[in-house]
GROMACS .gro file of C-alpha atoms in nm:
model
  409
    1UNK     CA    1   0.000   0.000   0.000
    2UNK     CA    2   0.138   0.343  -0.099
    3UNK     CA    3  -0.009   0.677   0.003
    4UNK     CA    4   0.112   1.028  -0.079
    5UNK     CA    5  -0.001   1.288   0.173
    6UNK     CA    6   0.109   1.580  -0.043
    7UNK     CA    7   0.408   1.814  -0.076
    8UNK     CA    8   0.358   1.977   0.267
    9UNK     CA    9   0.490   1.668   0.446
   10UNK     CA   10   0.704   1.512   0.175
   11UNK     CA   11   1.033   1.625   0.330
   12UNK     CA   12   0.923   1.488   0.666
   13UNK     CA   13   0.824   1.158   0.505
   14UNK     CA   14   1.157   1.129   0.323
   15UNK     CA   15   1.351   1.206   0.643
   16UNK     CA   16   1.158   0.935   0.826
   17UNK     CA   17   1.207   0.680   0.548
   18UNK     CA   18   1.582   0.748   0.540
   19UNK     CA   19   1.609   0.717   0.918
   20UNK     CA   20   1.418   0.389   0.925
   21UNK     CA   21   1.631   0.248   0.644
   22UNK     CA   22   1.947   0.340   0.835
   23UNK     CA   23   1.840   0.225   1.183
   24UNK     CA   24   1.597  -0.063   1.123
   25UNK     CA   25   1.887  -0.304   1.079
   26UNK     CA   26   2.055  -0.591   1.259
   27UNK     CA   27   1.856  -0.730   1.552
   28UNK     CA   28   1.580  -0.474   1.495
   29UNK     CA   29   1.537  -0.586   1.133
   30UNK     CA   30   1.527  -0.948   1.248
   31UNK     CA   31   1.223  -0.856   1.458
   32UNK     CA   32   1.025  -0.666   1.194
   33UNK     CA   33   0.656  -0.656   1.277
   34UNK     CA   34   0.699  -0.838   1.607
   35UNK     CA   35   0.461  -0.756   1.889
   36UNK     CA   36   0.122  -0.592   1.912
   37UNK     CA   37  -0.125  -0.443   2.160
   38UNK     CA   38  -0.164  -0.786   2.323
   39UNK     CA   39   0.161  -0.947   2.206
   40UNK     CA   40   0.460  -0.928   2.440
   41UNK     CA   41   0.703  -1.108   2.209
   42UNK     CA   42   1.068  -0.991   2.205
   43UNK     CA   43   1.007  -0.734   2.479
   44UNK     CA   44   1.370  -0.638   2.542
   45UNK     CA   45   1.440  -0.592   2.171
   46UNK     CA   46   1.134  -0.371   2.134
   47UNK     CA   47   1.231  -0.167   2.438
   48UNK     CA   48   1.576  -0.113   2.289
   49UNK     CA   49   1.412  -0.013   1.961
   50UNK     CA   50   1.198   0.245   2.144
   51UNK     CA   51   1.514   0.394   2.292
   52UNK     CA   52   1.661   0.408   1.942
   53UNK     CA   53   1.350   0.598   1.831
   54UNK     CA   54   1.380   0.829   2.132
   55UNK     CA   55   1.742   0.907   2.047
   56UNK     CA   56   1.628   1.010   1.699
   57UNK     CA   57   1.345   1.223   1.844
   58UNK     CA   58   1.079   1.013   1.671
   59UNK     CA   59   0.858   0.954   1.974
   60UNK     CA   60   0.584   1.210   2.032
   61UNK     CA   61   0.606   1.368   1.687
   62UNK     CA   62   0.296   1.577   1.757
   63UNK     CA   63   0.367   1.651   2.123
   64UNK     CA   64   0.475   2.007   2.216
   65UNK     CA   65   0.849   2.073   2.216
   66UNK     CA   66   0.850   2.186   2.580
   67UNK     CA   67   0.772   1.826   2.679
   68UNK     CA   68   1.027   1.668   2.447
   69UNK     CA   69   0.818   1.624   2.132
   70UNK     CA   70   0.868   1.769   1.785
   71UNK     CA   71   0.567   1.998   1.799
   72UNK     CA   72   0.443   1.896   1.454
   73UNK     CA   73   0.086   1.868   1.334
   74UNK     CA   74  -0.173   1.596   1.292
   75UNK     CA   75  -0.073   1.527   0.932
   76UNK     CA   76   0.286   1.453   1.035
   77UNK     CA   77   0.157   1.222   1.307
   78UNK     CA   78  -0.050   1.032   1.051
   79UNK     CA   79   0.245   1.013   0.811
   80UNK     CA   80   0.467   0.880   1.090
   81UNK     CA   81   0.222   0.606   1.187
   82UNK     CA   82   0.171   0.511   0.823
   83UNK     CA   83   0.540   0.499   0.730
   84UNK     CA   84   0.625   0.320   1.055
   85UNK     CA   85   0.370   0.050   0.979
   86UNK     CA   86   0.476   0.040   0.614
   87UNK     CA   87   0.836  -0.032   0.723
   88UNK     CA   88   0.698  -0.314   0.942
   89UNK     CA   89   0.901  -0.190   1.238
   90UNK     CA   90   0.864  -0.364   1.577
   91UNK     CA   91   0.552  -0.272   1.773
   92UNK     CA   92   0.648  -0.003   2.022
   93UNK     CA   93   0.687  -0.132   2.379
   94UNK     CA   94   0.585   0.210   2.511
   95UNK     CA   95   0.265   0.221   2.303
   96UNK     CA   96   0.040   0.237   2.609
   97UNK     CA   97   0.193   0.565   2.725
   98UNK     CA   98   0.252   0.707   2.378
   99UNK     CA   99  -0.089   0.630   2.231
  100UNK     CA  100  -0.314   0.654   2.537
  101UNK     CA  101  -0.180   0.816   2.852
  102UNK     CA  102   0.026   1.087   2.684
  103UNK     CA  103  -0.257   1.222   2.467
  104UNK     CA  104  -0.487   1.200   2.772
  105UNK     CA  105  -0.247   1.415   2.977
  106UNK     CA  106  -0.207   1.662   2.691
  107UNK     CA  107  -0.583   1.698   2.670
  108UNK     CA  108  -0.694   1.674   3.032
  109UNK     CA  109  -0.388   1.667   3.260
  110UNK     CA  110  -0.248   1.951   3.468
  111UNK     CA  111   0.062   2.142   3.363
  112UNK     CA  112   0.253   1.989   3.656
  113UNK     CA  113   0.154   1.639   3.540
  114UNK     CA  114   0.259   1.711   3.182
  115UNK     CA  115   0.599   1.844   3.290
  116UNK     CA  116   0.651   1.556   3.532
  117UNK     CA  117   0.552   1.262   3.312
  118UNK     CA  118   0.565   1.341   2.940
  119UNK     CA  119   0.945   1.390   2.903
  120UNK     CA  120   1.012   1.058   3.080
  121UNK     CA  121   0.764   0.881   2.852
  122UNK     CA  122   0.945   1.013   2.545
  123UNK     CA  123   1.286   0.919   2.684
  124UNK     CA  124   1.159   0.566   2.763
  125UNK     CA  125   1.249   0.603   3.129
  126UNK     CA  126   0.903   0.526   3.269
  127UNK     CA  127   0.653   0.267   3.149
  128UNK     CA  128   0.278   0.271   3.208
  129UNK     CA  129  -0.008   0.026   3.253
  130UNK     CA  130  -0.381   0.091   3.216
  131UNK     CA  131  -0.600   0.012   3.517
  132UNK     CA  132  -0.949   0.010   3.368
  133UNK     CA  133  -1.107  -0.337   3.344
  134UNK     CA  134  -1.202  -0.531   3.655
  135UNK     CA  135  -1.357  -0.871   3.725
  136UNK     CA  136  -1.723  -0.797   3.657
  137UNK     CA  137  -1.647  -0.462   3.494
  138UNK     CA  138  -1.482  -0.523   3.160
  139UNK     CA  139  -1.677  -0.387   2.867
  140UNK     CA  140  -1.927  -0.251   3.121
  141UNK     CA  141  -1.663  -0.015   3.253
  142UNK     CA  142  -1.913   0.200   3.444
  143UNK     CA  143  -1.945  -0.084   3.698
  144UNK     CA  144  -1.595  -0.038   3.841
  145UNK     CA  145  -1.570  -0.098   4.214
  146UNK     CA  146  -1.207  -0.009   4.283
  147UNK     CA  147  -1.239   0.272   4.535
  148UNK     CA  148  -1.019   0.563   4.635
  149UNK     CA  149  -1.051   0.766   4.954
  150UNK     CA  150  -0.879   1.086   5.057
  151UNK     CA  151  -0.629   1.078   5.342
  152UNK     CA  152  -0.532   1.435   5.425
  153UNK     CA  153  -0.276   1.321   5.680
  154UNK     CA  154  -0.014   1.314   5.404
  155UNK     CA  155   0.132   0.975   5.495
  156UNK     CA  156   0.379   0.858   5.233
  157UNK     CA  157   0.583   0.550   5.151
  158UNK     CA  158   0.959   0.578   5.118
  159UNK     CA  159   1.131   0.422   4.822
  160UNK     CA  160   0.843   0.465   4.577
  161UNK     CA  161   0.857   0.631   4.238
  162UNK     CA  162   0.607   0.901   4.333
  163UNK     CA  163   0.679   1.253   4.202
  164UNK     CA  164   0.920   1.473   4.393
  165UNK     CA  165   0.917   1.845   4.446
  166UNK     CA  166   0.536   1.857   4.477
  167UNK     CA  167   0.359   1.949   4.798
  168UNK     CA  168   0.148   1.654   4.900
  169UNK     CA  169  -0.168   1.816   5.036
  170UNK     CA  170  -0.285   1.469   5.130
  171UNK     CA  171  -0.310   1.144   4.939
  172UNK     CA  172  -0.554   0.902   4.782
  173UNK     CA  173  -0.574   0.553   4.929
  174UNK     CA  174  -0.677   0.300   4.664
  175UNK     CA  175  -0.825  -0.048   4.714
  176UNK     CA  176  -0.952  -0.289   4.451
  177UNK     CA  177  -0.852  -0.516   4.165
  178UNK     CA  178  -0.781  -0.455   3.799
  179UNK     CA  179  -0.737  -0.718   3.529
  180UNK     CA  180  -0.615  -0.749   3.167
  181UNK     CA  181  -0.355  -0.478   3.228
  182UNK     CA  182  -0.144  -0.493   2.912
  183UNK     CA  183   0.230  -0.512   2.990
  184UNK     CA  184   0.147  -0.448   3.355
  185UNK     CA  185   0.447  -0.649   3.476
  186UNK     CA  186   0.671  -0.382   3.320
  187UNK     CA  187   0.480  -0.078   3.445
  188UNK     CA  188   0.637   0.186   3.669
  189UNK     CA  189   0.304   0.371   3.692
  190UNK     CA  190  -0.063   0.288   3.644
  191UNK     CA  191  -0.348   0.515   3.539
  192UNK     CA  192  -0.642   0.381   3.734
  193UNK     CA  193  -1.015   0.444   3.707
  194UNK     CA  194  -1.152   0.452   4.062
  195UNK     CA  195  -1.478   0.524   4.241
  196UNK     CA  196  -1.426   0.818   4.475
  197UNK     CA  197  -1.792   0.869   4.570
  198UNK     CA  198  -1.903   0.553   4.754
  199UNK     CA  199  -2.270   0.645   4.712
  200UNK     CA  200  -2.246   0.696   4.335
  201UNK     CA  201  -2.362   0.456   4.066
  202UNK     CA  202  -2.258   0.384   3.710
  203UNK     CA  203  -2.082   0.673   3.535
  204UNK     CA  204  -2.097   0.922   3.820
  205UNK     CA  205  -1.847   0.954   4.102
  206UNK     CA  206  -1.548   0.810   3.913
  207UNK     CA  207  -1.199   0.961   3.919
  208UNK     CA  208  -0.886   0.892   3.712
  209UNK     CA  209  -0.573   0.857   3.928
  210UNK     CA  210  -0.204   0.814   3.848
  211UNK     CA  211  -0.064   0.554   4.087
  212UNK     CA  212   0.302   0.450   4.129
  213UNK     CA  213   0.340   0.074   4.086
  214UNK     CA  214   0.656   0.045   4.295
  215UNK     CA  215   0.504   0.044   4.643
  216UNK     CA  216   0.392  -0.217   4.899
  217UNK     CA  217   0.022  -0.166   4.821
  218UNK     CA  218   0.048  -0.276   4.458
  219UNK     CA  219   0.079  -0.643   4.356
  220UNK     CA  220   0.101  -0.727   3.986
  221UNK     CA  221   0.054  -1.089   3.875
  222UNK     CA  222   0.113  -1.194   3.513
  223UNK     CA  223  -0.157  -1.377   3.315
  224UNK     CA  224  -0.038  -1.617   3.045
  225UNK     CA  225  -0.237  -1.608   2.721
  226UNK     CA  226  -0.305  -1.859   2.442
  227UNK     CA  227   0.020  -1.767   2.269
  228UNK     CA  228   0.218  -1.856   2.581
  229UNK     CA  229   0.300  -1.495   2.668
  230UNK     CA  230   0.239  -1.298   2.987
  231UNK     CA  231   0.185  -0.941   2.865
  232UNK     CA  232  -0.150  -0.932   3.048
  233UNK     CA  233  -0.160  -0.892   3.425
  234UNK     CA  234  -0.399  -0.861   3.713
  235UNK     CA  235  -0.332  -0.584   3.965
  236UNK     CA  236  -0.426  -0.593   4.332
  237UNK     CA  237  -0.442  -0.257   4.509
  238UNK     CA  238  -0.435  -0.280   4.888
  239UNK     CA  239  -0.410   0.062   5.053
  240UNK     CA  240  -0.199   0.179   4.759
  241UNK     CA  241  -0.125   0.549   4.779
  242UNK     CA  242  -0.071   0.838   4.544
  243UNK     CA  243  -0.052   1.215   4.590
  244UNK     CA  244  -0.377   1.407   4.601
  245UNK     CA  245  -0.283   1.604   4.288
  246UNK     CA  246  -0.246   1.287   4.079
  247UNK     CA  247  -0.604   1.329   3.952
  248UNK     CA  248  -0.635   1.357   3.573
  249UNK     CA  249  -0.924   1.590   3.491
  250UNK     CA  250  -1.165   1.653   3.777
  251UNK     CA  251  -1.261   1.451   4.081
  252UNK     CA  252  -1.586   1.270   4.002
  253UNK     CA  253  -1.545   1.319   3.627
  254UNK     CA  254  -1.332   1.013   3.557
  255UNK     CA  255  -1.581   0.869   3.311
  256UNK     CA  256  -1.523   1.164   3.079
  257UNK     CA  257  -1.148   1.114   3.107
  258UNK     CA  258  -1.176   0.738   3.046
  259UNK     CA  259  -1.393   0.784   2.737
  260UNK     CA  260  -1.147   1.035   2.594
  261UNK     CA  261  -0.871   0.778   2.643
  262UNK     CA  262  -1.067   0.497   2.479
  263UNK     CA  263  -1.151   0.730   2.190
  264UNK     CA  264  -0.779   0.785   2.141
  265UNK     CA  265  -0.719   0.409   2.158
  266UNK     CA  266  -0.977   0.326   1.893
  267UNK     CA  267  -0.869   0.607   1.663
  268UNK     CA  268  -0.492   0.563   1.651
  269UNK     CA  269  -0.442   0.189   1.598
  270UNK     CA  270  -0.650   0.118   1.290
  271UNK     CA  271  -0.406   0.232   1.020
  272UNK     CA  272  -0.111   0.020   1.142
  273UNK     CA  273  -0.348  -0.272   1.203
  274UNK     CA  274  -0.488  -0.243   0.853
  275UNK     CA  275  -0.140  -0.260   0.696
  276UNK     CA  276  -0.066  -0.568   0.907
  277UNK     CA  277  -0.389  -0.729   0.790
  278UNK     CA  278  -0.301  -0.651   0.427
  279UNK     CA  279   0.031  -0.831   0.467
  280UNK     CA  280  -0.150  -1.128   0.618
  281UNK     CA  281  -0.401  -1.129   0.330
  282UNK     CA  282  -0.117  -1.130   0.079
  283UNK     CA  283   0.051  -1.416   0.268
  284UNK     CA  284  -0.283  -1.599   0.263
  285UNK     CA  285  -0.306  -1.570  -0.114
  286UNK     CA  286   0.052  -1.697  -0.144
  287UNK     CA  287  -0.030  -1.994   0.076
  288UNK     CA  288  -0.344  -2.065  -0.128
  289UNK     CA  289  -0.142  -2.069  -0.450
  290UNK     CA  290   0.116  -2.297  -0.289
  291UNK     CA  291  -0.153  -2.543  -0.173
  292UNK     CA  292  -0.357  -2.525  -0.493
  293UNK     CA  293  -0.656  -2.389  -0.297
  294UNK     CA  294  -0.744  -2.137  -0.568
  295UNK     CA  295  -0.875  -2.426  -0.778
  296UNK     CA  296  -1.151  -2.480  -0.522
  297UNK     CA  297  -1.432  -2.233  -0.605
  298UNK     CA  298  -1.561  -2.222  -0.246
  299UNK     CA  299  -1.218  -2.154  -0.099
  300UNK     CA  300  -1.141  -1.908  -0.376
  301UNK     CA  301  -1.456  -1.714  -0.287
  302UNK     CA  302  -1.356  -1.694   0.079
  303UNK     CA  303  -1.004  -1.581  -0.014
  304UNK     CA  304  -1.141  -1.307  -0.240
  305UNK     CA  305  -1.375  -1.205   0.041
  306UNK     CA  306  -1.076  -1.172   0.276
  307UNK     CA  307  -0.891  -0.962   0.019
  308UNK     CA  308  -1.195  -0.735  -0.021
  309UNK     CA  309  -1.226  -0.692   0.357
  310UNK     CA  310  -0.880  -0.539   0.395
  311UNK     CA  311  -0.956  -0.301   0.105
  312UNK     CA  312  -1.272  -0.195   0.288
  313UNK     CA  313  -1.060  -0.128   0.598
  314UNK     CA  314  -0.828   0.086   0.386
  315UNK     CA  315  -1.115   0.292   0.247
  316UNK     CA  316  -1.265   0.337   0.593
  317UNK     CA  317  -0.932   0.450   0.741
  318UNK     CA  318  -0.868   0.695   0.458
  319UNK     CA  319  -1.212   0.844   0.512
  320UNK     CA  320  -1.145   0.886   0.884
  321UNK     CA  321  -0.802   1.038   0.816
  322UNK     CA  322  -0.954   1.287   0.573
  323UNK     CA  323  -1.209   1.394   0.834
  324UNK     CA  324  -0.942   1.435   1.102
  325UNK     CA  325  -0.720   1.642   0.873
  326UNK     CA  326  -1.018   1.862   0.786
  327UNK     CA  327  -1.078   1.922   1.156
  328UNK     CA  328  -1.407   1.732   1.167
  329UNK     CA  329  -1.509   1.467   1.414
  330UNK     CA  330  -1.496   1.123   1.249
  331UNK     CA  331  -1.831   0.997   1.123
  332UNK     CA  332  -2.010   0.670   1.204
  333UNK     CA  333  -1.743   0.465   1.028
  334UNK     CA  334  -1.508   0.538   1.320
  335UNK     CA  335  -1.754   0.355   1.547
  336UNK     CA  336  -1.799   0.058   1.315
  337UNK     CA  337  -1.432   0.028   1.216
  338UNK     CA  338  -1.319  -0.152   1.532
  339UNK     CA  339  -1.606  -0.401   1.514
  340UNK     CA  340  -1.547  -0.472   1.146
  341UNK     CA  341  -1.167  -0.500   1.171
  342UNK     CA  342  -1.167  -0.735   1.469
  343UNK     CA  343  -1.429  -0.975   1.331
  344UNK     CA  344  -1.281  -0.981   0.981
  345UNK     CA  345  -0.930  -1.038   1.114
  346UNK     CA  346  -1.051  -1.341   1.308
  347UNK     CA  347  -1.207  -1.481   0.990
  348UNK     CA  348  -0.881  -1.418   0.805
  349UNK     CA  349  -0.692  -1.610   1.073
  350UNK     CA  350  -0.934  -1.903   1.068
  351UNK     CA  351  -0.901  -1.928   0.689
  352UNK     CA  352  -0.520  -1.915   0.705
  353UNK     CA  353  -0.511  -2.198   0.959
  354UNK     CA  354  -0.754  -2.401   0.750
  355UNK     CA  355  -0.533  -2.362   0.443
  356UNK     CA  356  -0.225  -2.454   0.646
  357UNK     CA  357  -0.387  -2.787   0.728
  358UNK     CA  358  -0.237  -3.024   0.986
  359UNK     CA  359   0.097  -2.840   0.965
  360UNK     CA  360  -0.073  -2.536   1.117
  361UNK     CA  361  -0.133  -2.734   1.437
  362UNK     CA  362   0.233  -2.822   1.488
  363UNK     CA  363   0.440  -2.590   1.705
  364UNK     CA  364   0.811  -2.567   1.751
  365UNK     CA  365   1.026  -2.641   2.052
  366UNK     CA  366   0.909  -2.477   2.379
  367UNK     CA  367   0.573  -2.398   2.220
  368UNK     CA  368   0.736  -2.194   1.946
  369UNK     CA  369   0.465  -2.043   1.726
  370UNK     CA  370   0.514  -1.916   1.374
  371UNK     CA  371   0.374  -1.580   1.263
  372UNK     CA  372   0.051  -1.729   1.128
  373UNK     CA  373  -0.023  -1.926   1.445
  374UNK     CA  374   0.053  -1.634   1.677
  375UNK     CA  375  -0.165  -1.395   1.478
  376UNK     CA  376  -0.454  -1.643   1.476
  377UNK     CA  377  -0.442  -1.706   1.850
  378UNK     CA  378  -0.403  -1.342   1.947
  379UNK     CA  379  -0.684  -1.234   1.712
  380UNK     CA  380  -0.929  -1.423   1.932
  381UNK     CA  381  -0.903  -1.143   2.189
  382UNK     CA  382  -0.963  -0.863   1.940
  383UNK     CA  383  -1.341  -0.885   1.972
  384UNK     CA  384  -1.302  -0.834   2.348
  385UNK     CA  385  -1.034  -0.574   2.424
  386UNK     CA  386  -1.094  -0.206   2.352
  387UNK     CA  387  -1.469  -0.264   2.383
  388UNK     CA  388  -1.625  -0.603   2.312
  389UNK     CA  389  -1.817  -0.663   1.989
  390UNK     CA  390  -2.141  -0.694   2.187
  391UNK     CA  391  -2.088  -0.349   2.338
  392UNK     CA  392  -1.988  -0.206   2.000
  393UNK     CA  393  -2.310  -0.336   1.844
  394UNK     CA  394  -2.511  -0.174   2.123
  395UNK     CA  395  -2.334   0.157   2.063
  396UNK     CA  396  -2.396   0.137   1.690
  397UNK     CA  397  -2.761   0.045   1.740
  398UNK     CA  398  -2.837   0.308   2.003
  399UNK     CA  399  -2.610   0.600   1.910
  400UNK     CA  400  -2.568   0.564   1.533
  401UNK     CA  401  -2.895   0.403   1.421
  402UNK     CA  402  -3.113   0.552   1.693
  403UNK     CA  403  -3.266   0.220   1.796
  404UNK     CA  404  -3.429   0.177   2.139
  405UNK     CA  405  -3.185   0.119   2.420
  406UNK     CA  406  -3.128  -0.233   2.546
  407UNK     CA  407  -3.331  -0.306   2.862
  408UNK     CA  408  -3.115  -0.278   3.171
  409UNK     CA  409  -3.174  -0.417   3.522
   0.00000   0.00000   0.00000
């Protein structure tokens, strides 16, 4: 796939292409395309690659210069993500902070928070985990029960990574459990959705807190997934503490902050994902030719359908990009894109494994998976994370199509 975003960013694009060609070599080149939002493969290599990007000032292209970014515009950000995916570079280990927390702080954080955290994100000195989902409150995020209470005594733990040089003014004491925290075992900090009004229900009374992970009140346990990796974790918060000014947005308005973060998540990952899916579709066609599957009219129809699906994703993404560049809020296709991409990618994976036949069920030593097997297994979670398909269909039905709301208890 080749896109030209016009002469205004051509020099930037060429600079980026030259840098990637020069630096995406050796061990980094051997790990092209490795990793993903739920794929912790080759973690140390990817972390080293992020530091290589940081040294070249390629992290936070659109972030203001006073926080360590380049201060460029939305179009340059889009070009970066496109060219990065086009080069099939390793998935960034710091993606959680770069794609979610950082934009959230830029939009809703305090100036002190931005100065404290953003430069260390861009220098890959601090890693972050997202504390949203809970047992019983996954896609139904408004049901969170993790609670936070104010303690104005100002008690603090020594030896934690809490910010320095800031007057405490009291602390928040956090208790509860979070689950499916991506790369939580590597996190230095967590951004945690908590309930600060014990009498509140649903969306009201929630607050977003920044909580240091390196303290006695935080226990992080890895969860091993189908691909044999432990990038997911469950987090237990037992009288964990953080400074009173570690609230992002306003106290009691955490739902607004969380929704802004999820909006960022769903809007920034689709273009790189789509290029990955196109590569997988091309590999599928190659496998079909190799196995003689194109001679079977039923299989041929399914293969063509898979090829069409990634072209539909491309058209949808280009439409969304055009709306963003024009300064307009993305239309309904931004809501349907996640649902469509996740379900179609699962179908693509199922078809690839079917074409692979019995060989697709054989793994290497120490459960070594090939690219096709890993993609298939990890795709099974795509209709769950970032908003399950059931929730997405409800949103589309109620907010896009105007259908009656689903009955609730």
